[in-house]
Every structure is written in C-alpha cells, then in structure tokens.
PDB file of C-alpha atoms in Angstrom:
ATOM      1  CA  GLN D  15     -33.106 135.569 -11.358  1.00 96.00           C
ATOM      2  CA  VAL D  16     -32.357 132.703 -13.695  1.00 97.00           C
ATOM      3  CA  GLN D  17     -29.261 133.207 -15.808  1.00 98.00           C
ATOM      4  CA  LEU D  18     -27.776 130.936 -18.439  1.00 98.00           C
ATOM      5  CA  VAL D  19     -24.492 131.993 -20.016  1.00 98.00           C
ATOM      6  CA  GLU D  20     -23.002 130.020 -22.888  1.00 98.00           C
ATOM      7  CA  SER D  21     -19.338 130.104 -23.834  1.00 98.00           C
ATOM      8  CA  GLY D  22     -16.834 128.180 -25.891  1.00 98.00           C
ATOM      9  CA  GLY D  23     -17.971 129.034 -29.390  1.00 98.00           C
ATOM     10  CA  GLY D  24     -15.544 129.974 -32.128  1.00 98.00           C
ATOM     11  CA  VAL D  25     -14.159 129.012 -35.499  1.00 98.00           C
ATOM     12  CA  VAL D  26     -13.098 125.401 -36.035  1.00 98.00           C
ATOM     13  CA  GLN D  27     -12.041 123.442 -39.097  1.00 98.00           C
ATOM     14  CA  PRO D  28     -14.189 120.632 -40.486  1.00 98.00           C
ATOM     15  CA  GLY D  29     -13.487 117.454 -38.576  1.00 98.00           C
ATOM     16  CA  GLY D  30     -12.419 119.408 -35.519  1.00 98.00           C
ATOM     17  CA  SER D  31     -13.797 119.490 -31.988  1.00 98.00           C
ATOM     18  CA  LEU D  32     -15.176 122.114 -29.655  1.00 98.00           C
ATOM     19  CA  ARG D  33     -16.677 122.079 -26.173  1.00 98.00           C
ATOM     20  CA  LEU D  34     -19.446 124.470 -25.266  1.00 98.00           C
ATOM     21  CA  SER D  35     -20.317 125.399 -21.693  1.00 98.00           C
ATOM     22  CA  CYS D  36     -23.458 126.845 -20.160  1.00 98.00           C
ATOM     23  CA  ALA D  37     -23.071 128.367 -16.710  1.00 98.00           C
ATOM     24  CA  ALA D  38     -26.328 128.404 -14.762  1.00 98.00           C
ATOM     25  CA  SER D  39     -27.341 130.551 -11.804  1.00 98.00           C
ATOM     26  CA  GLY D  40     -30.462 131.729 -10.010  1.00 98.00           C
ATOM     27  CA  PHE D  41     -32.067 128.296  -9.660  1.00 98.00           C
ATOM     28  CA  THR D  42     -31.317 124.818  -8.337  1.00 98.00           C
ATOM     29  CA  PHE D  43     -29.451 123.547 -11.382  1.00 98.00           C
ATOM     30  CA  SER D  44     -29.319 119.964 -10.134  1.00 98.00           C
ATOM     31  CA  SER D  45     -33.139 119.764 -10.154  1.00 98.00           C
ATOM     32  CA  TYR D  46     -33.715 120.518 -13.831  1.00 98.00           C
ATOM     33  CA  GLY D  47     -33.164 118.856 -17.138  1.00 98.00           C
ATOM     34  CA  MET D  48     -31.331 120.949 -19.703  1.00 98.00           C
ATOM     35  CA  HIS D  49     -31.427 121.255 -23.486  1.00 98.00           C
ATOM     36  CA  TRP D  50     -29.152 122.450 -26.247  1.00 98.00           C
ATOM     37  CA  VAL D  51     -30.872 124.049 -29.241  1.00 98.00           C
ATOM     38  CA  ARG D  52     -29.124 125.488 -32.280  1.00 98.00           C
ATOM     39  CA  GLN D  53     -29.941 127.908 -35.058  1.00 98.00           C
ATOM     40  CA  ALA D  54     -27.993 128.039 -38.308  1.00 98.00           C
ATOM     41  CA  PRO D  55     -27.535 131.525 -39.780  1.00 97.00           C
ATOM     42  CA  GLY D  56     -30.850 132.735 -41.177  1.00 96.00           C
ATOM     43  CA  LYS D  57     -32.535 129.417 -40.380  1.00 98.00           C
ATOM     44  CA  GLY D  58     -34.950 128.033 -37.830  1.00 98.00           C
ATOM     45  CA  LEU D  59     -34.508 126.417 -34.446  1.00 98.00           C
ATOM     46  CA  GLU D  60     -33.238 122.847 -34.194  1.00 98.00           C
ATOM     47  CA  TRP D  61     -33.275 120.845 -30.975  1.00 98.00           C
ATOM     48  CA  VAL D  62     -29.887 119.182 -30.393  1.00 98.00           C
ATOM     49  CA  ALA D  63     -29.757 117.339 -27.087  1.00 98.00           C
ATOM     50  CA  PHE D  64     -31.252 116.893 -23.609  1.00 98.00           C
ATOM     51  CA  ILE D  65     -29.864 115.653 -20.318  1.00 98.00           C
ATOM     52  CA  ARG D  66     -31.866 114.731 -17.259  1.00 98.00           C
ATOM     53  CA  TYR D  67     -31.364 116.591 -13.975  1.00 98.00           C
ATOM     54  CA  ASP D  68     -28.964 113.982 -12.636  1.00 97.00           C
ATOM     55  CA  GLY D  69     -27.251 113.141 -15.906  1.00 96.00           C
ATOM     56  CA  SER D  70     -28.757 109.658 -15.918  1.00 96.00           C
ATOM     57  CA  ASN D  71     -30.284 109.877 -19.376  1.00 98.00           C
ATOM     58  CA  LYS D  72     -29.266 111.732 -22.503  1.00 98.00           C
ATOM     59  CA  TYR D  73     -31.094 112.213 -25.790  1.00 98.00           C
ATOM     60  CA  TYR D  74     -29.803 113.466 -29.139  1.00 98.00           C
ATOM     61  CA  ALA D  75     -31.087 114.617 -32.476  1.00 98.00           C
ATOM     62  CA  ASP D  76     -30.265 112.178 -35.264  1.00 98.00           C
ATOM     63  CA  SER D  77     -28.165 114.875 -36.933  1.00 98.00           C
ATOM     64  CA  VAL D  78     -25.638 114.904 -34.073  1.00 98.00           C
ATOM     65  CA  LYS D  79     -25.911 111.396 -32.613  1.00 98.00           C
ATOM     66  CA  GLY D  80     -22.524 109.746 -32.293  1.00 98.00           C
ATOM     67  CA  ARG D  81     -20.671 113.051 -32.721  1.00 98.00           C
ATOM     68  CA  PHE D  82     -21.957 115.252 -29.888  1.00 98.00           C
ATOM     69  CA  THR D  83     -22.060 114.464 -26.174  1.00 98.00           C
ATOM     70  CA  ILE D  84     -24.106 116.357 -23.634  1.00 98.00           C
ATOM     71  CA  SER D  85     -22.983 116.308 -20.009  1.00 98.00           C
ATOM     72  CA  ARG D  86     -23.306 118.284 -16.809  1.00 98.00           C
ATOM     73  CA  ASP D  87     -21.443 119.004 -13.605  1.00 98.00           C
ATOM     74  CA  ASN D  88     -24.001 119.772 -10.931  1.00 98.00           C
ATOM     75  CA  SER D  89     -21.257 120.739  -8.470  1.00 98.00           C
ATOM     76  CA  LYS D  90     -20.281 123.522 -10.872  1.00 98.00           C
ATOM     77  CA  ASN D  91     -23.789 124.377 -12.089  1.00 98.00           C
ATOM     78  CA  THR D  92     -22.565 123.902 -15.626  1.00 98.00           C
ATOM     79  CA  LEU D  93     -23.891 122.169 -18.721  1.00 98.00           C
ATOM     80  CA  TYR D  94     -21.599 121.047 -21.532  1.00 98.00           C
ATOM     81  CA  LEU D  95     -21.784 120.054 -25.171  1.00 98.00           C
ATOM     82  CA  GLN D  96     -18.770 118.233 -26.558  1.00 98.00           C
ATOM     83  CA  MET D  97     -18.845 118.469 -30.336  1.00 98.00           C
ATOM     84  CA  ASN D  98     -16.594 116.196 -32.390  1.00 98.00           C
ATOM     85  CA  SER D  99     -16.240 115.534 -36.110  1.00 98.00           C
ATOM     86  CA  LEU D 100     -17.703 118.931 -36.841  1.00 98.00           C
ATOM     87  CA  ARG D 101     -19.193 119.652 -40.246  1.00 98.00           C
ATOM     88  CA  ALA D 102     -20.035 122.843 -42.091  1.00 98.00           C
ATOM     89  CA  GLU D 103     -23.708 122.189 -41.400  1.00 98.00           C
ATOM     90  CA  ASP D 104     -23.036 122.391 -37.650  1.00 98.00           C
ATOM     91  CA  THR D 105     -22.383 126.113 -38.048  1.00 98.00           C
ATOM     92  CA  ALA D 106     -24.971 127.788 -35.826  1.00 98.00           C
ATOM     93  CA  VAL D 107     -25.703 129.746 -32.715  1.00 98.00           C
ATOM     94  CA  TYR D 108     -26.006 127.246 -29.871  1.00 98.00           C
ATOM     95  CA  TYR D 109     -28.403 127.985 -27.034  1.00 98.00           C
ATOM     96  CA  CYS D 110     -28.794 126.199 -23.726  1.00 98.00           C
ATOM     97  CA  ALA D 111     -32.279 126.151 -22.240  1.00 98.00           C
ATOM     98  CA  LYS D 112     -33.743 125.143 -18.887  1.00 98.00           C
ATOM     99  CA  ASP D 113     -36.415 122.489 -19.228  1.00 97.00           C
ATOM    100  CA  GLN D 114     -39.847 123.313 -17.843  1.00 94.00           C
ATOM    101  CA  LEU D 115     -41.663 120.137 -19.021  1.00 93.00           C
ATOM    102  CA  ARG D 116     -43.768 122.369 -21.268  1.00 92.00           C
ATOM    103  CA  GLY D 117     -41.093 124.061 -23.313  1.00 92.00           C
ATOM    104  CA  ALA D 118     -38.460 126.462 -22.030  1.00 95.00           C
ATOM    105  CA  ILE D 119     -38.885 129.835 -20.417  1.00 94.00           C
ATOM    106  CA  HIS D 120     -35.196 130.483 -19.783  1.00 97.00           C
ATOM    107  CA  TRP D 121     -32.595 130.497 -22.520  1.00 98.00           C
ATOM    108  CA  GLY D 122     -29.018 131.660 -22.725  1.00 98.00           C
ATOM    109  CA  GLN D 123     -27.873 134.365 -25.110  1.00 98.00           C
ATOM    110  CA  GLY D 124     -26.256 131.840 -27.430  1.00 98.00           C
ATOM    111  CA  THR D 125     -22.713 131.167 -28.603  1.00 98.00           C
ATOM    112  CA  LEU D 126     -21.708 131.056 -32.270  1.00 98.00           C
ATOM    113  CA  VAL D 127     -19.928 128.042 -33.687  1.00 98.00           C
ATOM    114  CA  THR D 128     -18.477 128.401 -37.164  1.00 98.00           C
ATOM    115  CA  VAL D 129     -17.111 125.348 -38.958  1.00 98.00           C
ATOM    116  CA  SER D 130     -14.956 126.483 -41.833  1.00 97.00           C
ATOM    117  CA  SER D 131     -11.584 125.843 -43.375  1.00 94.00           C
TER     118      SER D 131
ATOM    119  CA  ALA C  11     -39.952 111.522 -35.792  1.00 94.00           C
ATOM    120  CA  ILE C  12     -42.720 114.075 -35.454  1.00 97.00           C
ATOM    121  CA  ARG C  13     -42.587 116.838 -38.056  1.00 98.00           C
ATOM    122  CA  MET C  14     -44.048 120.287 -37.520  1.00 98.00           C
ATOM    123  CA  THR C  15     -45.130 122.394 -40.481  1.00 98.00           C
ATOM    124  CA  GLN C  16     -46.003 126.059 -40.138  1.00 98.00           C
ATOM    125  CA  SER C  17     -47.833 128.244 -42.601  1.00 98.00           C
ATOM    126  CA  PRO C  18     -47.293 130.699 -43.996  1.00 97.00           C
ATOM    127  CA  SER C  19     -43.481 130.948 -43.919  1.00 98.00           C
ATOM    128  CA  SER C  20     -43.740 134.713 -43.937  1.00 97.00           C
ATOM    129  CA  PHE C  21     -46.241 137.480 -44.506  1.00 93.00           C
ATOM    130  CA  SER C  22     -46.667 141.211 -44.236  1.00 96.00           C
ATOM    131  CA  ALA C  23     -49.171 142.855 -41.944  1.00 96.00           C
ATOM    132  CA  SER C  24     -49.995 146.253 -40.531  1.00 96.00           C
ATOM    133  CA  THR C  25     -50.198 147.448 -36.958  1.00 96.00           C
ATOM    134  CA  GLY C  26     -53.691 146.744 -35.656  1.00 96.00           C
ATOM    135  CA  ASP C  27     -54.255 143.720 -37.882  1.00 96.00           C
ATOM    136  CA  ARG C  28     -55.504 140.398 -36.574  1.00 97.00           C
ATOM    137  CA  VAL C  29     -53.068 137.698 -37.669  1.00 97.00           C
ATOM    138  CA  THR C  30     -53.167 133.935 -37.513  1.00 98.00           C
ATOM    139  CA  ILE C  31     -50.326 131.456 -37.899  1.00 98.00           C
ATOM    140  CA  THR C  32     -50.977 127.766 -38.289  1.00 98.00           C
ATOM    141  CA  CYS C  33     -48.924 124.758 -37.243  1.00 98.00           C
ATOM    142  CA  ARG C  34     -49.585 121.162 -38.244  1.00 98.00           C
ATOM    143  CA  ALA C  35     -48.053 118.090 -36.653  1.00 98.00           C
ATOM    144  CA  SER C  36     -47.326 114.955 -38.661  1.00 98.00           C
ATOM    145  CA  GLN C  37     -49.094 112.898 -35.997  1.00 98.00           C
ATOM    146  CA  GLY C  38     -51.349 113.653 -33.075  1.00 98.00           C
ATOM    147  CA  ILE C  39     -49.614 115.452 -30.232  1.00 98.00           C
ATOM    148  CA  SER C  40     -52.631 116.129 -28.011  1.00 98.00           C
ATOM    149  CA  SER C  41     -52.015 119.621 -26.604  1.00 98.00           C
ATOM    150  CA  TYR C  42     -48.267 119.276 -26.126  1.00 98.00           C
ATOM    151  CA  LEU C  43     -47.502 122.365 -28.147  1.00 98.00           C
ATOM    152  CA  ALA C  44     -45.721 125.628 -27.393  1.00 98.00           C
ATOM    153  CA  TRP C  45     -45.331 128.848 -29.332  1.00 98.00           C
ATOM    154  CA  TYR C  46     -42.254 131.085 -29.235  1.00 98.00           C
ATOM    155  CA  GLN C  47     -41.440 134.550 -30.493  1.00 98.00           C
ATOM    156  CA  GLN C  48     -37.915 135.340 -31.630  1.00 98.00           C
ATOM    157  CA  LYS C  49     -36.434 138.682 -32.585  1.00 98.00           C
ATOM    158  CA  PRO C  50     -33.147 139.049 -34.488  1.00 96.00           C
ATOM    159  CA  GLY C  51     -30.106 138.282 -32.386  1.00 96.00           C
ATOM    160  CA  LYS C  52     -32.190 137.220 -29.402  1.00 98.00           C
ATOM    161  CA  ALA C  53     -33.139 133.927 -27.803  1.00 98.00           C
ATOM    162  CA  PRO C  54     -36.677 132.619 -28.281  1.00 98.00           C
ATOM    163  CA  LYS C  55     -39.352 133.780 -25.862  1.00 98.00           C
ATOM    164  CA  LEU C  56     -42.047 131.384 -24.713  1.00 98.00           C
ATOM    165  CA  LEU C  57     -45.505 132.788 -25.426  1.00 98.00           C
ATOM    166  CA  ILE C  58     -47.900 129.880 -25.043  1.00 98.00           C
ATOM    167  CA  TYR C  59     -47.697 126.318 -23.763  1.00 98.00           C
ATOM    168  CA  ALA C  60     -50.156 123.446 -23.639  1.00 98.00           C
ATOM    169  CA  ALA C  61     -51.493 124.821 -26.943  1.00 98.00           C
ATOM    170  CA  SER C  62     -53.559 127.571 -25.337  1.00 98.00           C
ATOM    171  CA  THR C  63     -52.098 128.604 -21.966  1.00 98.00           C
ATOM    172  CA  LEU C  64     -50.552 132.051 -21.959  1.00 98.00           C
ATOM    173  CA  GLN C  65     -47.149 132.233 -20.329  1.00 97.00           C
ATOM    174  CA  SER C  66     -47.036 134.694 -17.432  1.00 96.00           C
ATOM    175  CA  GLY C  67     -46.315 138.230 -18.563  1.00 97.00           C
ATOM    176  CA  VAL C  68     -47.318 137.683 -22.189  1.00 98.00           C
ATOM    177  CA  PRO C  69     -49.910 140.190 -23.457  1.00 98.00           C
ATOM    178  CA  SER C  70     -53.452 138.902 -23.784  1.00 98.00           C
ATOM    179  CA  ARG C  71     -53.563 139.820 -27.484  1.00 98.00           C
ATOM    180  CA  PHE C  72     -51.715 136.529 -28.019  1.00 98.00           C
ATOM    181  CA  SER C  73     -53.813 133.373 -27.982  1.00 98.00           C
ATOM    182  CA  GLY C  74     -53.424 129.786 -29.047  1.00 98.00           C
ATOM    183  CA  SER C  75     -55.829 127.032 -29.947  1.00 98.00           C
ATOM    184  CA  GLY C  76     -55.981 123.521 -31.308  1.00 98.00           C
ATOM    185  CA  SER C  77     -55.238 119.959 -30.337  1.00 98.00           C
ATOM    186  CA  GLY C  78     -54.267 116.763 -32.068  1.00 98.00           C
ATOM    187  CA  THR C  79     -52.549 117.811 -35.282  1.00 98.00           C
ATOM    188  CA  ASP C  80     -53.763 121.342 -36.037  1.00 98.00           C
ATOM    189  CA  PHE C  81     -52.906 124.454 -34.061  1.00 98.00           C
ATOM    190  CA  THR C  82     -53.113 128.199 -34.422  1.00 98.00           C
ATOM    191  CA  LEU C  83     -51.454 131.236 -32.896  1.00 98.00           C
ATOM    192  CA  THR C  84     -53.496 134.416 -33.122  1.00 98.00           C
ATOM    193  CA  ILE C  85     -52.423 137.971 -32.432  1.00 98.00           C
ATOM    194  CA  SER C  86     -55.634 139.937 -32.041  1.00 96.00           C
ATOM    195  CA  CYS C  87     -54.260 143.437 -32.657  1.00 95.00           C
ATOM    196  CA  LEU C  88     -50.733 143.500 -34.006  1.00 97.00           C
ATOM    197  CA  GLN C  89     -48.378 145.904 -32.257  1.00 96.00           C
ATOM    198  CA  SER C  90     -45.048 147.230 -33.525  1.00 95.00           C
ATOM    199  CA  GLU C  91     -43.154 145.047 -31.050  1.00 96.00           C
ATOM    200  CA  ASP C  92     -44.829 141.926 -32.443  1.00 97.00           C
ATOM    201  CA  PHE C  93     -42.939 141.994 -35.728  1.00 94.00           C
ATOM    202  CA  ALA C  94     -40.765 138.936 -35.273  1.00 97.00           C
ATOM    203  CA  THR C  95     -40.467 135.276 -36.201  1.00 98.00           C
ATOM    204  CA  TYR C  96     -42.763 132.766 -34.518  1.00 98.00           C
ATOM    205  CA  TYR C  97     -42.089 129.084 -33.963  1.00 98.00           C
ATOM    206  CA  CYS C  98     -44.279 126.242 -32.830  1.00 98.00           C
ATOM    207  CA  GLN C  99     -42.686 123.414 -30.865  1.00 98.00           C
ATOM    208  CA  GLN C 100     -43.997 119.977 -29.949  1.00 98.00           C
ATOM    209  CA  TYR C 101     -43.018 118.339 -26.691  1.00 98.00           C
ATOM    210  CA  TYR C 102     -45.281 115.291 -27.045  1.00 97.00           C
ATOM    211  CA  SER C 103     -42.110 113.282 -27.632  1.00 96.00           C
ATOM    212  CA  TYR C 104     -40.575 114.746 -24.472  1.00 95.00           C
ATOM    213  CA  PRO C 105     -37.750 115.121 -23.722  1.00 96.00           C
ATOM    214  CA  THR C 106     -37.066 115.511 -27.430  1.00 97.00           C
ATOM    215  CA  TRP C 107     -38.477 118.557 -29.166  1.00 97.00           C
ATOM    216  CA  THR C 108     -39.336 119.464 -32.730  1.00 98.00           C
ATOM    217  CA  PHE C 109     -39.799 123.004 -33.976  1.00 98.00           C
ATOM    218  CA  GLY C 110     -41.719 124.269 -36.951  1.00 98.00           C
ATOM    219  CA  GLN C 111     -39.701 126.064 -39.611  1.00 98.00           C
ATOM    220  CA  GLY C 112     -40.849 129.476 -38.409  1.00 98.00           C
ATOM    221  CA  THR C 113     -43.190 132.217 -39.603  1.00 98.00           C
ATOM    222  CA  LYS C 114     -41.769 135.696 -40.110  1.00 98.00           C
ATOM    223  CA  VAL C 115     -44.207 138.547 -39.559  1.00 98.00           C
ATOM    224  CA  GLU C 116     -43.046 141.640 -41.409  1.00 96.00           C
ATOM    225  CA  ILE C 117     -44.295 145.196 -41.565  1.00 89.00           C
ATOM    226  CA  LYS C 118     -46.465 145.992 -44.582  1.00 89.00           C
TER     227      LYS C 118
END
C-alpha cells in the first residue's frame, strides 16, 4: 500500500534552515508529481510546492518563493523540501502528498516545524 | 491567484441532520474542485473530486455539486464520525492548489 513518511521537522531559529524529507513506498514514485502542503497550528491548509515526476518543473506558493526549494531523488524514492530564511509564520505541520491530477488521495502523517527563538 | 471562500466557517449540528457547506471561487474553475475531511492530528482525506465524484470508499451520504464558481458539499444524514473540518480545494490552476479556509462541523 502507498506510504508517505515525512521527517526532518524540529525547532529552528528565525533565519535558520531545515530540510524535510518524505520517504515514499508502495507505488512507482518516479511516475508521480508530488506536493508539499502545510498547516499552521489551528489554521487551514496551505499549498506550498509541487514538483513534476521527473523533477523537470517546480512550482511554489508566493509565500515561500525564493526561500524554499522542492526536489526529489527518484533513485531513493524520496521527496525533499529545503527551507531557508525561516520565519515565525512558517511554523506548521508539513505534509507531503502524492498528486493524482484531481487532488491527493495519499498524504503523509506530517512533520512539525517550529520557528522560534 | 484563485481564492476559495467557504461558508460558514463553523457550525453546530446534530447526528442525523442534513448539512450543507458552500465554497465559492474567485473566478470560474469549471469542475476542478475537491473536498477533503480532516480530523484533529490527522492528514486530510479526499472525499470528492471533479466537484461531484465520490472518492472510492467514501460513504454515499456525502455528495458534491456545482461548477464554475459556486459549489456545495452535502452530508445527507450526519453521523458521529463526520464531526470534523472540511476543506474545498481548486486544482483548475494545476499543478498549484488553493484551499478554502475550512468549515468546522461541531456537535450541537
């Protein structure tokens, strides 16, 4: 069955960096686009970034453009989110999700990123 | 950017009630709309895609309708497990997504 497992969250100071990972299994990872979606504590869902199946194209929300980089290693079945210049407002649970062209059926359990001094 | 506005933001209902949540897009999105259910501490669960197509395994008491800018999610007979927060999501601007702000359904 499809499994997505995020890791790499933690506490980081404002201006710091963090790299999230999403380990995928149970499907042909290299055939699917992947998303990152985040949710601030007590708030709604916010789409963050998307990468095509082969890494050829990447898309970002305006709120993270220039600071976050999405990437993937299809040989390792792993999706990444490099987060730089972190701000307090980046504090959230970060989910990876498998693209299905019509939304996402499969999501990870999420990893919490806290930006605080 | 396309904005999605849900109403109401929250409401209370009783088991057995028929409930309707609305979602409005800031521009026409045809039927490129999905609905999700989210429970505390859990990832979202896809309920409906293409505005009205029920995802496999989702109970038939859930239904969706609409196209263009106005959409609705209806739960025909609210069950205890349906108390949750619901989000609409547009994928007209694929591969970018926009979510509504969420509607929390609470127990009366």
